[in-house]
Every structure is written in structure tokens, then in C-alpha cells.
Short mmCIF file of C-alpha atoms in Angstrom, two decimals:
data_model
loop_
_atom_site.label_atom_id
_atom_site.label_comp_id
_atom_site.label_asym_id
_atom_site.label_seq_id
_atom_site.Cartn_x
_atom_site.Cartn_y
_atom_site.Cartn_z
CA UNK A 1 9.39 -57.79 -42.82
CA UNK A 2 11.37 -57.11 -40.10
CA UNK A 3 12.14 -60.99 -39.30
CA UNK A 4 12.88 -61.01 -43.24
CA UNK A 5 14.80 -57.62 -42.93
CA UNK A 6 13.05 -56.08 -45.33
CA UNK A 7 13.03 -52.71 -45.28
CA UNK A 8 9.35 -50.98 -45.44
CA UNK A 9 8.04 -48.08 -47.97
CA UNK A 10 7.50 -45.22 -45.89
CA UNK A 11 5.79 -43.35 -48.51
CA UNK A 12 3.84 -45.96 -49.31
CA UNK A 13 2.66 -46.93 -46.11
CA UNK A 14 2.09 -43.18 -45.64
CA UNK A 15 -0.16 -42.63 -48.52
CA UNK A 16 -2.30 -45.86 -47.12
CA UNK A 17 -2.89 -44.50 -43.94
CA UNK A 18 -2.60 -40.40 -44.82
CA UNK A 19 0.23 -39.31 -42.89
CA UNK A 20 4.11 -37.73 -43.24
CA UNK A 21 6.18 -41.02 -44.24
CA UNK A 22 8.41 -39.17 -41.08
CA UNK A 23 5.46 -40.64 -38.93
CA UNK A 24 5.23 -43.93 -40.39
CA UNK A 25 9.35 -44.30 -40.00
CA UNK A 26 9.32 -42.97 -36.63
CA UNK A 27 6.75 -45.71 -35.49
CA UNK A 28 8.79 -48.06 -37.71
CA UNK A 29 11.81 -47.47 -35.44
CA UNK A 30 9.56 -48.03 -32.26
CA UNK A 31 7.75 -45.08 -31.31
CA UNK A 32 4.82 -45.07 -29.01
CA UNK A 33 3.33 -42.34 -29.08
CA UNK A 34 3.29 -39.97 -26.65
CA UNK A 35 2.88 -40.79 -22.84
CA UNK A 36 -0.86 -40.02 -21.21
CA UNK A 37 0.05 -37.87 -18.22
CA UNK A 38 3.57 -36.82 -18.24
CA UNK A 39 5.67 -36.75 -14.83
CA UNK A 40 7.42 -33.15 -15.32
CA UNK A 41 7.42 -31.26 -12.31
CA UNK A 42 6.81 -27.82 -12.72
CA UNK A 43 8.96 -25.62 -11.48
CA UNK A 44 6.36 -23.65 -9.07
CA UNK A 45 5.91 -27.20 -6.76
CA UNK A 46 8.85 -26.03 -4.19
CA UNK A 47 6.86 -22.86 -3.69
CA UNK A 48 3.57 -24.34 -3.67
CA UNK A 49 2.67 -24.17 0.14
CA UNK A 50 4.11 -20.23 0.16
CA UNK A 51 1.72 -19.25 -2.54
CA UNK A 52 -0.58 -21.13 -1.62
CA UNK A 53 -0.91 -18.91 1.79
CA UNK A 54 0.20 -16.04 0.01
CA UNK A 55 -3.43 -16.24 -2.40
CA UNK A 56 -5.36 -17.41 0.45
CA UNK A 57 -4.91 -13.59 2.65
CA UNK A 58 -8.40 -12.16 2.49
CA UNK A 59 -7.74 -9.64 -0.58
CA UNK A 60 -5.36 -10.71 -2.27
CA UNK A 61 -4.81 -11.48 -5.45
CA UNK A 62 -3.48 -13.89 -8.15
CA UNK A 63 -1.47 -10.61 -9.59
CA UNK A 64 -0.58 -9.47 -6.57
CA UNK A 65 0.83 -12.53 -4.76
CA UNK A 66 2.55 -12.76 -8.57
CA UNK A 67 4.76 -9.81 -7.81
CA UNK A 68 5.04 -10.50 -4.94
CA UNK A 69 6.88 -14.07 -5.65
CA UNK A 70 8.68 -12.74 -8.32
CA UNK A 71 9.98 -10.05 -6.60
CA UNK A 72 11.48 -12.48 -4.10
CA UNK A 73 12.53 -15.15 -6.57
CA UNK A 74 14.44 -15.71 -9.77
CA UNK A 75 12.47 -18.77 -11.30
CA UNK A 76 8.61 -17.72 -10.47
CA UNK A 77 8.33 -17.57 -14.62
CA UNK A 78 5.86 -16.28 -16.80
CA UNK A 79 2.67 -15.00 -15.26
CA UNK A 80 0.51 -17.02 -17.52
CA UNK A 81 2.07 -19.51 -16.26
CA UNK A 82 1.88 -18.56 -12.84
CA UNK A 83 -2.10 -18.54 -12.68
CA UNK A 84 -1.59 -21.98 -14.74
CA UNK A 85 0.09 -23.56 -12.13
CA UNK A 86 -3.09 -22.24 -9.41
CA UNK A 87 -5.18 -23.42 -11.62
CA UNK A 88 -3.90 -26.74 -11.93
CA UNK A 89 -3.32 -27.43 -8.29
CA UNK A 90 -6.56 -25.03 -7.05
CA UNK A 91 -4.66 -23.56 -4.75
CA UNK A 92 -7.77 -21.21 -4.72
CA UNK A 93 -11.75 -21.05 -6.11
CA UNK A 94 -11.95 -19.16 -9.47
CA UNK A 95 -14.00 -16.18 -8.76
CA UNK A 96 -16.26 -14.57 -11.84
CA UNK A 97 -16.74 -10.97 -11.53
CA UNK A 98 -19.28 -9.30 -14.08
CA UNK A 99 -20.63 -6.15 -13.25
CA UNK A 100 -20.04 -3.76 -16.41
CA UNK A 101 -20.67 0.27 -16.06
CA UNK A 102 -20.64 2.65 -19.45
CA UNK A 103 -16.71 3.88 -19.40
CA UNK A 104 -16.17 7.69 -19.92
CA UNK A 105 -13.39 9.57 -20.36
CA UNK A 106 -12.21 13.53 -19.07
CA UNK A 107 -9.97 15.96 -21.32
CA UNK A 108 -6.65 15.72 -20.33
CA UNK A 109 -5.77 17.60 -17.24
CA UNK A 110 -9.41 17.83 -15.99
CA UNK A 111 -9.51 15.38 -13.40
CA UNK A 112 -8.37 13.67 -10.22
CA UNK A 113 -9.75 10.65 -7.98
CA UNK A 114 -9.17 9.90 -4.69
CA UNK A 115 -9.81 8.05 -2.14
CA UNK A 116 -8.80 6.10 0.90
CA UNK A 117 -8.14 1.98 1.18
CA UNK A 118 -9.02 2.14 5.02
CA UNK A 119 -7.73 0.24 7.86
CA UNK A 120 -5.45 -1.90 6.57
CA UNK A 121 -3.44 -4.38 9.00
CA UNK A 122 -0.31 -6.09 8.68
CA UNK A 123 2.72 -7.58 10.63
CA UNK A 124 6.08 -7.21 10.17
CA UNK A 125 8.44 -9.81 10.39
CA UNK A 126 8.60 -9.69 14.65
CA UNK A 127 4.86 -9.83 15.19
CA UNK A 128 4.66 -5.97 15.56
CA UNK A 129 0.91 -5.06 14.48
CA UNK A 130 0.99 -1.81 11.67
CA UNK A 131 -2.65 0.22 11.31
CA UNK A 132 -2.57 2.48 8.54
CA UNK A 133 -4.33 3.63 5.77
CA UNK A 134 -3.74 4.13 2.46
CA UNK A 135 -4.76 7.72 0.56
CA UNK A 136 -4.58 6.18 -3.33
CA UNK A 137 -5.08 9.05 -6.14
CA UNK A 138 -5.25 9.01 -10.02
CA UNK A 139 -4.87 10.93 -12.87
CA UNK A 140 -7.75 10.18 -15.16
CA UNK A 141 -6.69 10.28 -18.32
CA UNK A 142 -3.31 8.80 -17.95
CA UNK A 143 -4.42 6.71 -15.23
CA UNK A 144 -1.28 8.19 -13.81
CA UNK A 145 -1.77 7.02 -9.87
CA UNK A 146 -0.26 7.93 -6.08
CA UNK A 147 -0.31 5.40 -3.43
CA UNK A 148 0.55 7.59 0.47
CA UNK A 149 1.02 6.20 2.80
CA UNK A 150 -1.34 7.65 6.30
CA UNK A 151 -1.67 6.58 9.93
CA UNK A 152 -5.01 8.60 10.13
CA UNK A 153 -8.18 9.96 7.41
CA UNK A 154 -8.67 13.18 9.39
CA UNK A 155 -8.92 16.00 7.13
CA UNK A 156 -5.29 17.65 7.58
CA UNK A 157 -4.83 14.00 6.72
CA UNK A 158 -6.63 14.60 3.21
CA UNK A 159 -4.97 18.23 2.70
CA UNK A 160 -1.38 16.56 3.80
CA UNK A 161 -1.81 13.70 1.27
CA UNK A 162 -3.40 15.70 -1.76
CA UNK A 163 -0.53 18.26 -1.45
CA UNK A 164 2.61 15.33 -1.24
CA UNK A 165 0.17 14.27 -5.01
CA UNK A 166 0.29 17.86 -6.34
CA UNK A 167 4.02 18.63 -5.73
CA UNK A 168 4.49 14.29 -7.28
CA UNK A 169 2.61 14.95 -10.39
CA UNK A 170 4.37 18.35 -10.07
CA UNK A 171 0.93 20.63 -10.95
CA UNK A 172 -3.03 21.26 -10.29
CA UNK A 173 -5.86 19.20 -12.88
CA UNK A 174 -9.07 21.27 -12.52
CA UNK A 175 -11.00 19.11 -10.40
CA UNK A 176 -10.78 16.84 -7.22
CA UNK A 177 -13.07 14.04 -7.37
CA UNK A 178 -13.96 12.19 -4.40
CA UNK A 179 -16.97 10.84 -2.31
CA UNK A 180 -18.61 11.84 0.66
CA UNK A 181 -15.44 11.15 2.98
CA UNK A 182 -17.10 11.97 6.39
CA UNK A 183 -13.75 13.82 7.39
CA UNK A 184 -14.08 16.95 4.35
CA UNK A 185 -18.05 16.22 3.65
CA UNK A 186 -20.87 17.50 5.89
CA UNK A 187 -23.11 14.29 5.73
CA UNK A 188 -26.23 16.55 6.79
CA UNK A 189 -25.82 19.35 4.22
CA UNK A 190 -23.73 16.96 1.78
CA UNK A 191 -21.51 19.72 0.84
CA UNK A 192 -17.75 20.14 2.13
CA UNK A 193 -16.49 21.74 5.32
CA UNK A 194 -15.66 25.25 5.41
CA UNK A 195 -12.08 24.11 6.13
CA UNK A 196 -11.42 21.76 3.37
CA UNK A 197 -13.10 24.62 0.54
CA UNK A 198 -10.89 26.90 2.23
CA UNK A 199 -7.89 24.48 1.71
CA UNK A 200 -8.99 24.06 -1.73
CA UNK A 201 -9.81 28.06 -3.07
CA UNK A 202 -5.41 28.68 -1.75
CA UNK A 203 -4.30 25.54 -3.29
CA UNK A 204 -6.50 26.52 -6.76
CA UNK A 205 -8.61 23.31 -7.59
CA UNK A 206 -12.53 22.63 -7.61
CA UNK A 207 -13.29 19.49 -5.38
CA UNK A 208 -16.57 17.07 -7.00
CA UNK A 209 -18.08 14.64 -4.93
CA UNK A 210 -19.74 12.17 -6.17
CA UNK A 211 -23.24 10.82 -6.18
CA UNK A 212 -24.54 9.11 -2.65
CA UNK A 213 -24.41 4.78 -3.87
CA UNK A 214 -22.60 5.65 -7.49
CA UNK A 215 -19.28 5.25 -6.64
CA UNK A 216 -18.43 4.09 -10.13
CA UNK A 217 -18.67 7.69 -11.01
CA UNK A 218 -14.90 8.07 -9.44
CA UNK A 219 -14.77 4.47 -11.02
CA UNK A 220 -10.85 4.73 -12.07
CA UNK A 221 -9.94 5.84 -8.49
CA UNK A 222 -11.85 2.37 -7.23
CA UNK A 223 -10.68 -0.10 -9.96
CA UNK A 224 -6.80 1.63 -8.85
CA UNK A 225 -7.40 -0.19 -5.30
CA UNK A 226 -7.01 -3.62 -6.48
CA UNK A 227 -3.71 -2.79 -6.69
CA UNK A 228 -3.34 -2.55 -3.35
CA UNK A 229 -3.77 -6.90 -3.12
CA UNK A 230 -0.28 -6.41 -4.28
CA UNK A 231 0.68 -4.91 -0.59
CA UNK A 232 -1.19 -8.14 1.50
CA UNK A 233 1.46 -10.62 0.50
CA UNK A 234 4.15 -8.97 2.23
CA UNK A 235 2.48 -10.00 5.33
CA UNK A 236 5.02 -10.58 7.67
CA UNK A 237 8.07 -10.21 5.78
CA UNK A 238 9.05 -6.08 6.29
CA UNK A 239 10.79 -4.86 9.46
CA UNK A 240 9.98 -1.49 10.31
CA UNK A 241 7.56 0.92 9.26
CA UNK A 242 10.03 2.46 6.74
CA UNK A 243 10.57 -0.86 5.16
CA UNK A 244 6.59 -0.76 4.55
CA UNK A 245 6.85 2.70 2.69
CA UNK A 246 9.22 1.75 0.57
CA UNK A 247 7.53 -1.17 -0.82
CA UNK A 248 4.35 0.76 -0.93
CA UNK A 249 6.11 3.17 -3.40
CA UNK A 250 7.72 0.61 -5.44
CA UNK A 251 4.18 -1.24 -5.89
CA UNK A 252 3.28 2.78 -6.86
CA UNK A 253 5.74 2.59 -9.82
CA UNK A 254 5.25 -0.67 -10.88
CA UNK A 255 1.59 -0.04 -11.79
CA UNK A 256 2.49 3.18 -13.30
CA UNK A 257 5.17 0.75 -15.70
CA UNK A 258 2.02 -1.79 -16.41
CA UNK A 259 0.61 -1.24 -19.49
CA UNK A 260 -3.23 -0.25 -19.14
CA UNK A 261 -5.26 -2.54 -21.65
CA UNK A 262 -7.41 0.37 -21.94
CA UNK A 263 -5.06 3.35 -22.61
CA UNK A 264 -3.22 0.40 -24.89
CA UNK A 265 0.20 2.12 -22.86
CA UNK A 266 1.36 2.53 -19.24
CA UNK A 267 0.67 5.09 -16.88
CA UNK A 268 3.94 7.09 -16.94
CA UNK A 269 3.62 6.95 -21.02
CA UNK A 270 0.65 8.33 -20.78
CA UNK A 271 1.38 11.39 -17.89
CA UNK A 272 4.51 12.46 -19.74
CA UNK A 273 1.63 14.22 -21.98
CA UNK A 274 -0.67 14.80 -19.77
CA UNK A 275 0.81 17.14 -17.09
CA UNK A 276 1.54 19.47 -19.70
CA UNK A 277 -2.10 19.85 -19.20
CA UNK A 278 -1.91 20.70 -15.52
CA UNK A 279 -2.39 24.51 -14.30
CA UNK A 280 1.13 24.83 -12.36
CA UNK A 281 1.48 24.62 -8.37
CA UNK A 282 1.03 26.93 -5.81
CA UNK A 283 3.94 28.69 -3.97
CA UNK A 284 6.11 26.49 -1.72
CA UNK A 285 5.56 28.46 1.11
CA UNK A 286 1.65 27.48 0.67
CA UNK A 287 2.20 24.09 -0.32
CA UNK A 288 4.84 22.91 3.00
CA UNK A 289 2.11 24.89 4.83
CA UNK A 290 -0.38 22.53 4.46
CA UNK A 291 2.02 19.21 4.09
CA UNK A 292 3.94 19.61 7.12
CA UNK A 293 2.45 22.27 10.09
CA UNK A 294 0.42 19.63 11.67
CA UNK A 295 0.33 16.25 11.93
CA UNK A 296 -2.87 13.89 13.29
CA UNK A 297 -1.16 11.27 14.88
CA UNK A 298 -3.08 8.05 17.19
CA UNK A 299 -1.86 7.42 20.92
CA UNK A 300 -0.52 4.24 21.62
CA UNK A 301 -0.40 2.02 24.25
CA UNK A 302 3.17 3.88 24.87
CA UNK A 303 1.65 6.84 24.99
CA UNK A 304 4.47 8.06 22.76
CA UNK A 305 3.72 9.76 19.86
CA UNK A 306 6.28 9.29 16.77
CA UNK A 307 7.74 12.63 14.92
CA UNK A 308 10.34 12.71 12.85
CA UNK A 309 11.45 8.86 13.94
CA UNK A 310 11.51 10.12 17.98
CA UNK A 311 9.06 9.20 20.35
CA UNK A 312 7.35 12.38 22.40
CA UNK A 313 4.64 11.55 25.37
CA UNK A 314 1.87 12.80 26.15
CA UNK A 315 -0.51 12.14 29.23
CA UNK A 316 -1.79 8.44 29.30
CA UNK A 317 -5.56 9.33 29.22
CA UNK A 318 -4.96 9.93 26.15
CA UNK A 319 -3.95 6.67 24.59
CA UNK A 320 -6.48 6.45 21.35
CA UNK A 321 -7.33 8.86 21.43
CA UNK A 322 -6.14 11.18 17.86
CA UNK A 323 -3.65 13.96 18.71
CA UNK A 324 -2.23 16.76 16.33
CA UNK A 325 1.65 17.44 16.40
CA UNK A 326 2.94 20.82 15.20
CA UNK A 327 6.32 22.23 15.18
CA UNK A 328 7.25 25.60 16.06
CA UNK A 329 10.78 27.36 16.94
CA UNK A 330 12.17 23.85 17.61
CA UNK A 331 9.32 22.76 19.92
CA UNK A 332 6.81 20.31 19.31
CA UNK A 333 3.29 20.88 20.99
CA UNK A 334 0.46 18.42 20.74
CA UNK A 335 -3.06 19.06 20.91
CA UNK A 336 -5.98 17.40 21.64
CA UNK A 337 -9.41 18.95 20.25
CA UNK A 338 -7.02 22.26 20.16
CA UNK A 339 -6.34 22.08 24.43
CA UNK A 340 -1.99 21.90 24.10
CA UNK A 341 -1.83 17.93 26.38
CA UNK A 342 2.18 18.54 25.42
CA UNK A 343 5.03 20.08 24.40
CA UNK A 344 9.05 18.89 23.91
CA UNK A 345 11.81 20.63 22.54
CA UNK A 346 12.94 18.27 19.22
CA UNK A 347 15.95 15.91 20.43
CA UNK A 348 17.44 13.11 18.75
CA UNK A 349 17.07 10.92 21.33
CA UNK A 350 14.49 8.26 19.98
CA UNK A 351 12.43 8.28 23.40
CA UNK A 352 11.62 11.18 25.36
CA UNK A 353 9.54 10.17 28.67
CA UNK A 354 8.28 13.68 30.61
CA UNK A 355 8.71 12.49 33.64
CA UNK A 356 5.09 13.53 34.83
CA UNK A 357 3.70 11.30 32.19
CA UNK A 358 5.77 8.20 33.00
CA UNK A 359 5.49 8.52 36.56
CA UNK A 360 1.26 8.75 35.67
CA UNK A 361 1.73 5.67 32.95
CA UNK A 362 3.93 3.25 35.28
CA UNK A 363 1.03 4.23 38.73
CA UNK A 364 -1.10 1.99 36.18
CA UNK A 365 0.82 -0.92 35.61
CA UNK A 366 2.14 -1.16 39.45
CA UNK A 367 -0.55 -2.47 42.28
CA UNK A 368 -1.24 -0.15 44.54
CA UNK A 369 -0.92 -2.57 47.93
CA UNK A 370 2.62 -3.32 46.04
CA UNK A 371 5.73 -2.76 47.71
CA UNK A 372 8.21 -1.52 45.07
CA UNK A 373 8.36 2.20 45.20
CA UNK A 374 6.90 3.71 42.30
CA UNK A 375 8.96 6.99 42.11
CA UNK A 376 12.63 4.40 42.51
CA UNK A 377 11.16 2.28 39.75
CA UNK A 378 10.63 5.56 37.74
CA UNK A 379 13.56 7.17 38.20
CA UNK A 380 15.61 3.57 37.60
CA UNK A 381 13.82 2.86 34.35
CA UNK A 382 14.16 6.70 33.01
CA UNK A 383 17.61 6.08 33.50
CA UNK A 384 18.04 3.49 31.93
CA UNK A 385 15.99 5.40 28.80
CA UNK A 386 18.41 7.83 28.79
CA UNK A 387 20.92 5.36 28.29
CA UNK A 388 19.49 3.62 25.16
CA UNK A 389 19.21 7.23 23.77
CA UNK A 390 23.00 7.32 24.34
CA UNK A 391 23.67 4.36 22.84
CA UNK A 392 22.00 5.45 20.02
CA UNK A 393 23.54 8.43 19.15
CA UNK A 394 27.09 6.78 19.61
CA UNK A 395 26.19 4.01 17.14
CA UNK A 396 25.20 6.61 14.64
#
């Protein structure tokens, strides 16, 4: 028909082959059907290696890596397309988790669950290693939660983080629920230690702990801990401890703005209703006493403990031990097991070594048979540190 210049009857052919006349016309004009293999390149291809690296960090999840990549780049696209790309390119093995347990709910303002995400290790851009813990708390009905950065997990740290949580949610729940964490529970009696019970009485909350090996009774905070996997892709991406804390705060905000499938809305929306049922906070002086009076700190190899951004020395024998810091009358008192081991005037200097501490630490690094004069080395180094402090203050 083409050779004779005869136009086919598209309608008749469509009836014969049970298709649309436009389909017949399309094929008549040269259409050969869809290609079996499409040659389009995904916009995620240029990020393939970075996605593969981040997704294979221990504890990383697809949603965590997606949030990280979305913050870093503008062309990541939708989450569904992101997960499809990961499956298609076999960047990780799909793992299914099938551990159902019955759900239960508590009344508005009734319960807050809390737990530790323990011993997280991350490295900044310059190779410095940061070891820390995350205090995770959640209001059970609204699923509104708080993440708090903490160097240690002592009883004082638990109390400090709880006070910060109460201030952020602007009220008190009736009950706080946790597991048998060693810092606040006597493992012989399975009861809270008297000091923590005194804290709860002062603040005005009732403390309960879940049954042994029954962590699902505080499953809401356990399930929220998965969101800390959003933090893992930021490994090697931050610079300072302050940057790390800001990242954690940013994750908290994002999580509270994500729609929770079970309650059908965002936690921040549900919290605005639940906060009406919380008890009022106790007086400001009481909260500040528990939040600010005593801080715990693990002494690093520099034997400088950090307080308000500046370092203060302790004797080198306390390296890797946990000491407690408290400020009184513009002086910083440092204790180990209730023994005062160092006292400093509060300073604007970045580094504050006592000469005797520095001499003791330096003597461990200088060989006894060395010809170097320890007193001379100490004197020169301390002078250089003073110059560094002076330059810092002038720059500020």
C-alpha cells in the first residue's frame, strides 16, 4: 500500500486488531515499540559512591542517609526514588525485620520514656575522634521527643538531661519510665538509688522502670532511637563539638516534623495538644541546681577538662577517669570520688594548666636520661600557651 501510495484505513485495521486507530497510525509512521533497555542515567549516579559509603556504615539506615544527602545536595529527589536506586544498584542487602509486639497507649501527659544511645564514636573532618552518648526521651502520646548530647552517663548526667527535657517540653509528665540503667538503679535490689528518688521527689515526678528483658514496655523510646542512625552519615563531615550538637538538635527538629504513621500527624502537632495536660515545672532555682551545679567529665590524655568551652587541668593520674565539676564564687572545683583534686579561677583562656600538673605530665614524656631540662621545657611551653591565649582573646 505504501508503494502504491494508498493510505490505509486506520479505523478498519484498529477494529481488526482490537486497538486504537491512533496506535495503528503511529506504527504505520515508523514507530517500532518501546526499547527493551532504557539508556537514561539516574541523577543519583554521580552520588553513587558517596551513597554506597554512607549506607554501609554500621547502624546507618536508608532514611538517615537520605536526610543527610538531601541536606547536602539539591538534586536528590524523592525518598521513594532514592530507595529504588539503592535496590536497583544493589548498594546494600535488603533486610527484613519481623518482630511484632502488641501496641498500647497512655493518656495525654501520663508518661515520658527515656533511655541512652550509648558510646557513639564519630570523627570530624580533621581526624579527631569524639566519643559521646545520646539521651533520648519521648512523650508517649504525642511521640514528641528530645535528643541530648552527653559525654557521660552518670546519675548526675541523667538528672541534668531530664531537667533539660522538662524545660524543652515546658512541663512534667506524671510518670517517667526507663530500663534498669546502672547509674540510677541498684542491680541487687532492682530499685532506684535513693539519690535519684530524691531528685524525682524534688522535681515532682514518679519514676518506674520496665521489667527485666522486657524492653518493649518502653518501646516508644526504643523505636525512636532508630532516628539516631540519621546522625551516622555526618561522620567526617563536622568540625567541632558545637557543630555536632547542632546536628543532633537539627535531627530532633526534623524527626518531630515527620508524620508519624501510627498517630497520623507530626509529633510537634500532637505535642501542642499534649502539653496542656503536663504538670507545671517546679521553681527555676531548683531546676538550675540540678542542671548546672555538677557536671561529669572523662579526663582526656591532655588532662584538661572542658568547662564553658575552656580547658582546666587536673593531675595526670586521673586520665580516663570520670571527674565532677562545679562552679562556686567564680571558681571551678574538680572532684574525683568526692575528693577535691583541682581548683581553678574561671578564666577566658582556652587552655589553663597548673604548673605542677604540666610538670608532672611532661615528665612522663621526657626520658629520664634525656639531656633536656624539664623545668626549662615546662617554662617555655607554658609561655607559648599564654601567647596562644592572648592571640585568641585579641582575635575575639
